[in-house]
Coordinates of C-alpha atoms and ligand atoms in Angstrom, one line a residue:
M1 CA 80.3 -63.0 -57.9
I2 CA 76.8 -61.4 -58.0
I3 CA 76.1 -57.8 -59.0
A4 CA 72.6 -56.6 -58.1
I5 CA 71.3 -53.6 -60.0
D6 CA 68.0 -52.0 -59.1
G7 CA 66.3 -48.8 -60.0
P8 CA 63.3 -47.3 -61.7
A9 CA 62.4 -47.7 -65.4
A10 CA 64.8 -46.3 -68.0
A11 CA 67.4 -45.2 -65.5
G12 CA 70.0 -47.0 -67.6
K13 CA 70.1 -50.3 -65.6
G14 CA 69.9 -52.7 -68.6
T15 CA 72.6 -51.1 -70.7
L16 CA 74.9 -50.8 -67.6
A17 CA 74.2 -54.4 -66.5
K18 CA 74.9 -55.9 -69.9
R19 CA 78.2 -54.0 -70.1
L20 CA 79.2 -55.0 -66.6
A21 CA 78.4 -58.6 -67.3
A22 CA 80.6 -58.6 -70.5
H23 CA 83.4 -56.8 -68.6
F24 CA 83.5 -59.1 -65.6
G25 CA 82.7 -62.3 -67.6
L26 CA 79.4 -62.9 -65.8
N27 CA 75.9 -64.1 -67.0
Y28 CA 73.2 -61.5 -67.3
L29 CA 69.5 -61.6 -66.4
D30 CA 67.1 -58.8 -67.1
T31 CA 64.5 -59.8 -64.5
G32 CA 62.0 -57.2 -65.8
S33 CA 61.6 -59.4 -68.9
L34 CA 60.2 -62.1 -66.7
Y35 CA 57.4 -59.8 -65.4
R36 CA 56.9 -58.4 -68.9
A37 CA 56.5 -62.0 -70.3
V38 CA 53.9 -62.8 -67.6
G39 CA 52.0 -59.5 -68.3
V40 CA 52.0 -60.1 -72.1
A41 CA 50.9 -63.7 -71.7
V42 CA 47.9 -62.6 -69.6
L43 CA 47.1 -59.8 -72.2
R44 CA 47.3 -62.4 -75.1
S45 CA 45.0 -64.7 -73.4
G46 CA 42.4 -61.9 -73.0
G47 CA 42.9 -61.6 -69.3
D48 CA 43.5 -58.7 -66.9
P49 CA 47.1 -58.5 -65.7
A50 CA 45.8 -57.3 -62.3
D51 CA 43.8 -60.5 -61.8
P52 CA 45.8 -62.7 -59.4
P53 CA 44.6 -66.2 -60.6
A54 CA 45.3 -65.3 -64.3
A55 CA 48.7 -63.7 -63.5
E56 CA 49.8 -66.5 -61.2
A57 CA 48.9 -69.2 -63.7
A58 CA 50.9 -67.3 -66.4
A59 CA 53.9 -67.0 -64.0
R60 CA 53.9 -70.7 -63.2
A61 CA 53.7 -71.5 -67.0
L62 CA 56.5 -69.1 -68.0
D63 CA 58.9 -70.4 -70.6
P64 CA 62.2 -68.6 -70.3
A65 CA 62.8 -69.4 -74.0
G66 CA 60.3 -66.6 -74.9
L67 CA 62.1 -63.8 -73.0
A68 CA 63.7 -62.4 -76.2
D69 CA 60.3 -61.7 -77.8
P70 CA 60.5 -58.0 -79.1
A71 CA 56.8 -57.5 -78.0
L72 CA 58.0 -57.5 -74.4
R73 CA 59.9 -54.2 -74.9
G74 CA 56.9 -51.9 -75.5
E75 CA 55.2 -49.6 -72.9
E76 CA 52.1 -51.8 -72.9
A77 CA 54.1 -54.7 -71.8
G78 CA 55.8 -52.6 -69.2
G79 CA 52.5 -51.4 -67.8
A80 CA 51.1 -55.0 -67.7
A81 CA 54.4 -56.1 -66.0
S82 CA 54.1 -53.7 -63.2
K83 CA 50.5 -54.9 -62.6
V84 CA 51.4 -58.6 -62.4
A85 CA 54.5 -57.6 -60.3
A86 CA 52.3 -56.3 -57.5
I87 CA 50.8 -59.8 -57.0
P88 CA 52.7 -61.8 -54.3
G89 CA 52.0 -65.2 -55.9
V90 CA 53.6 -64.0 -59.2
R91 CA 56.7 -62.8 -57.4
A92 CA 56.9 -66.1 -55.5
A93 CA 56.6 -68.1 -58.7
L94 CA 59.5 -66.2 -60.3
L95 CA 61.8 -66.2 -57.3
D96 CA 63.4 -69.7 -57.7
F97 CA 64.3 -69.1 -61.3
Q98 CA 66.1 -65.9 -60.5
R99 CA 68.0 -67.3 -57.5
A100 CA 69.0 -70.4 -59.5
Y101 CA 70.2 -68.2 -62.3
A102 CA 72.3 -66.1 -59.9
A103 CA 73.8 -69.2 -58.3
R104 CA 75.1 -70.6 -61.7
A105 CA 78.8 -70.3 -62.3
P106 CA 80.6 -68.0 -62.9
G107 CA 78.1 -65.6 -61.3
A108 CA 75.8 -63.0 -62.7
V109 CA 74.6 -59.5 -63.0
L110 CA 70.9 -59.2 -62.4
D111 CA 68.9 -56.1 -62.9
G112 CA 65.4 -55.3 -61.6
R113 CA 63.6 -53.7 -58.7
D114 CA 64.2 -56.1 -55.8
I115 CA 67.4 -57.8 -56.6
G116 CA 69.4 -56.3 -53.7
T117 CA 66.5 -56.5 -51.3
V118 CA 64.8 -59.8 -52.0
V119 CA 66.3 -62.0 -54.8
C120 CA 70.0 -61.7 -53.8
P121 CA 70.1 -59.9 -50.4
D122 CA 73.7 -61.3 -49.9
A123 CA 75.1 -59.9 -53.2
P124 CA 78.5 -58.4 -52.5
V125 CA 77.8 -55.5 -54.9
K126 CA 74.5 -53.6 -55.1
L127 CA 73.9 -50.6 -57.2
F128 CA 70.8 -48.5 -57.1
V129 CA 70.7 -46.7 -60.5
T130 CA 68.4 -43.7 -60.8
A131 CA 67.9 -40.6 -63.0
S132 CA 65.4 -37.8 -63.0
L133 CA 61.9 -38.6 -64.3
E134 CA 62.3 -36.3 -67.3
R135 CA 65.6 -37.9 -68.3
R136 CA 64.2 -41.3 -68.0
A137 CA 61.1 -40.5 -70.1
E138 CA 63.4 -38.9 -72.7
R139 CA 65.5 -42.0 -72.9
R140 CA 62.6 -44.3 -73.0
L141 CA 61.0 -42.3 -75.8
K142 CA 64.2 -42.4 -77.9
E143 CA 64.6 -46.1 -77.2
L144 CA 61.0 -46.8 -78.4
L145 CA 61.4 -44.6 -81.5
D146 CA 64.8 -46.2 -82.4
K147 CA 63.1 -49.6 -82.3
G148 CA 60.6 -48.4 -84.8
L149 CA 57.7 -48.5 -82.2
S150 CA 55.3 -45.6 -82.2
A151 CA 55.4 -43.4 -79.0
I152 CA 54.3 -40.0 -77.8
G153 CA 56.4 -38.1 -75.3
E154 CA 53.7 -37.0 -73.0
R155 CA 52.2 -40.5 -72.8
V156 CA 55.6 -42.1 -72.1
L157 CA 56.1 -39.6 -69.3
Q158 CA 52.7 -40.3 -67.8
E159 CA 53.1 -44.1 -68.1
M160 CA 56.5 -43.9 -66.4
K161 CA 55.0 -41.9 -63.5
D162 CA 52.2 -44.4 -63.1
R163 CA 54.6 -47.3 -63.2
D164 CA 57.0 -45.6 -60.7
A165 CA 54.1 -45.0 -58.4
R166 CA 52.9 -48.6 -58.6
D167 CA 56.4 -50.1 -58.2
S168 CA 57.2 -47.9 -55.2
A169 CA 53.8 -48.2 -53.4
R170 CA 53.2 -51.9 -53.7
S171 CA 53.3 -53.9 -50.4
V172 CA 55.5 -56.8 -51.7
A173 CA 59.1 -56.1 -52.8
P174 CA 58.6 -52.4 -53.4
L175 CA 61.2 -50.4 -55.3
V176 CA 63.6 -49.2 -52.6
P177 CA 67.4 -49.2 -52.4
A178 CA 68.8 -51.9 -50.2
A179 CA 70.5 -50.5 -47.1
D180 CA 73.9 -51.5 -48.4
A181 CA 73.4 -50.3 -52.0
V182 CA 75.5 -47.6 -53.6
L183 CA 73.4 -44.9 -55.4
L184 CA 74.3 -44.0 -58.9
D185 CA 72.5 -41.1 -60.4
T186 CA 72.9 -41.2 -64.2
S187 CA 70.8 -38.0 -65.0
E188 CA 74.0 -36.2 -66.2
M189 CA 75.9 -39.3 -67.4
D190 CA 76.0 -41.0 -70.8
A191 CA 76.3 -44.8 -70.9
D192 CA 80.2 -44.7 -71.0
A193 CA 80.3 -42.4 -67.9
A194 CA 77.8 -44.6 -66.0
F195 CA 79.8 -47.7 -66.8
A196 CA 83.1 -46.1 -65.7
A197 CA 81.4 -45.0 -62.4
A198 CA 80.0 -48.4 -61.8
V199 CA 83.4 -50.1 -62.4
R200 CA 85.0 -47.8 -59.9
I201 CA 82.3 -48.5 -57.3
I202 CA 82.6 -52.3 -57.9
S203 CA 86.4 -52.3 -57.7
Q204 CA 86.2 -50.6 -54.3
R205 CA 83.6 -53.1 -53.0
R206 CA 85.1 -56.4 -54.2
Ligands
C5P1 O1 62.8 -53.2 -65.8 P1 61.5 -53.3 -66.6 O2 61.0 -51.9 -67.0 O3 61.6 -54.2 -67.8 O4 60.4 -53.9 -65.6 C1 59.1 -54.0 -65.9 C2 58.2 -54.1 -64.6 O5 58.5 -55.3 -64.0 C3 58.6 -53.0 -63.6 O6 57.9 -51.8 -63.8 C4 58.3 -53.7 -62.3 O7 56.9 -53.5 -61.9 C5 58.5 -55.2 -62.6 N1 59.7 -55.7 -62.0 C6 59.7 -56.0 -60.7 N2 60.8 -56.6 -60.1 C7 61.9 -56.8 -60.8 C8 61.9 -56.5 -62.2 C9 60.8 -55.9 -62.7 O8 58.7 -55.8 -60.0 N3 62.9 -57.4 -60.3

């Protein structure tokens, strides 16, 4: 059983994916954390996340043990992630790890941008989770403030717009719903409502 969840930043993918994994007894992989870890590794070494050789070397050296680092959650890490994510060699270096994770018993929920299109194109269940830009920026701001990180609403909104544009316009694995994905718009839903809607969709598809 593989559940592929894609969508733009702060649409509610992570919260939903974690709950679905617990509910169905599956493993969970936040694939954005891989790109974030690569972006942060490049920044820490003083490099430019948009520089292919630096980003590819960081992707090949990635240690999955470091994925829980709280520094990966900030907007700076998200911005660096979307720059390294546009580099084909970085995506290629992270692909095997993601596919191997998905193949491990008893199955997994993976969330990201290209799970249903590239990483797990044969997943029996694909959700494309969206919400309006304003809602997503509001949620991300709250999430950052709740974590004790400093954040300014307007900046979060602008960074989210920039990141959406980069993720949707890139030539490799752009953010698009898979042809067989079910769209779930969470603009007017809280986490419980989104979870209930997803469980309904999944039970119809299994
Ligand atoms: O989901 P999250 O905001 O943590 O992802 C950070 C960035 O990593 C995204 O903006 C996107 O550029 C990239 N990403 C990706 N493919 C994935 C997951 C994340 O390109 N499967």
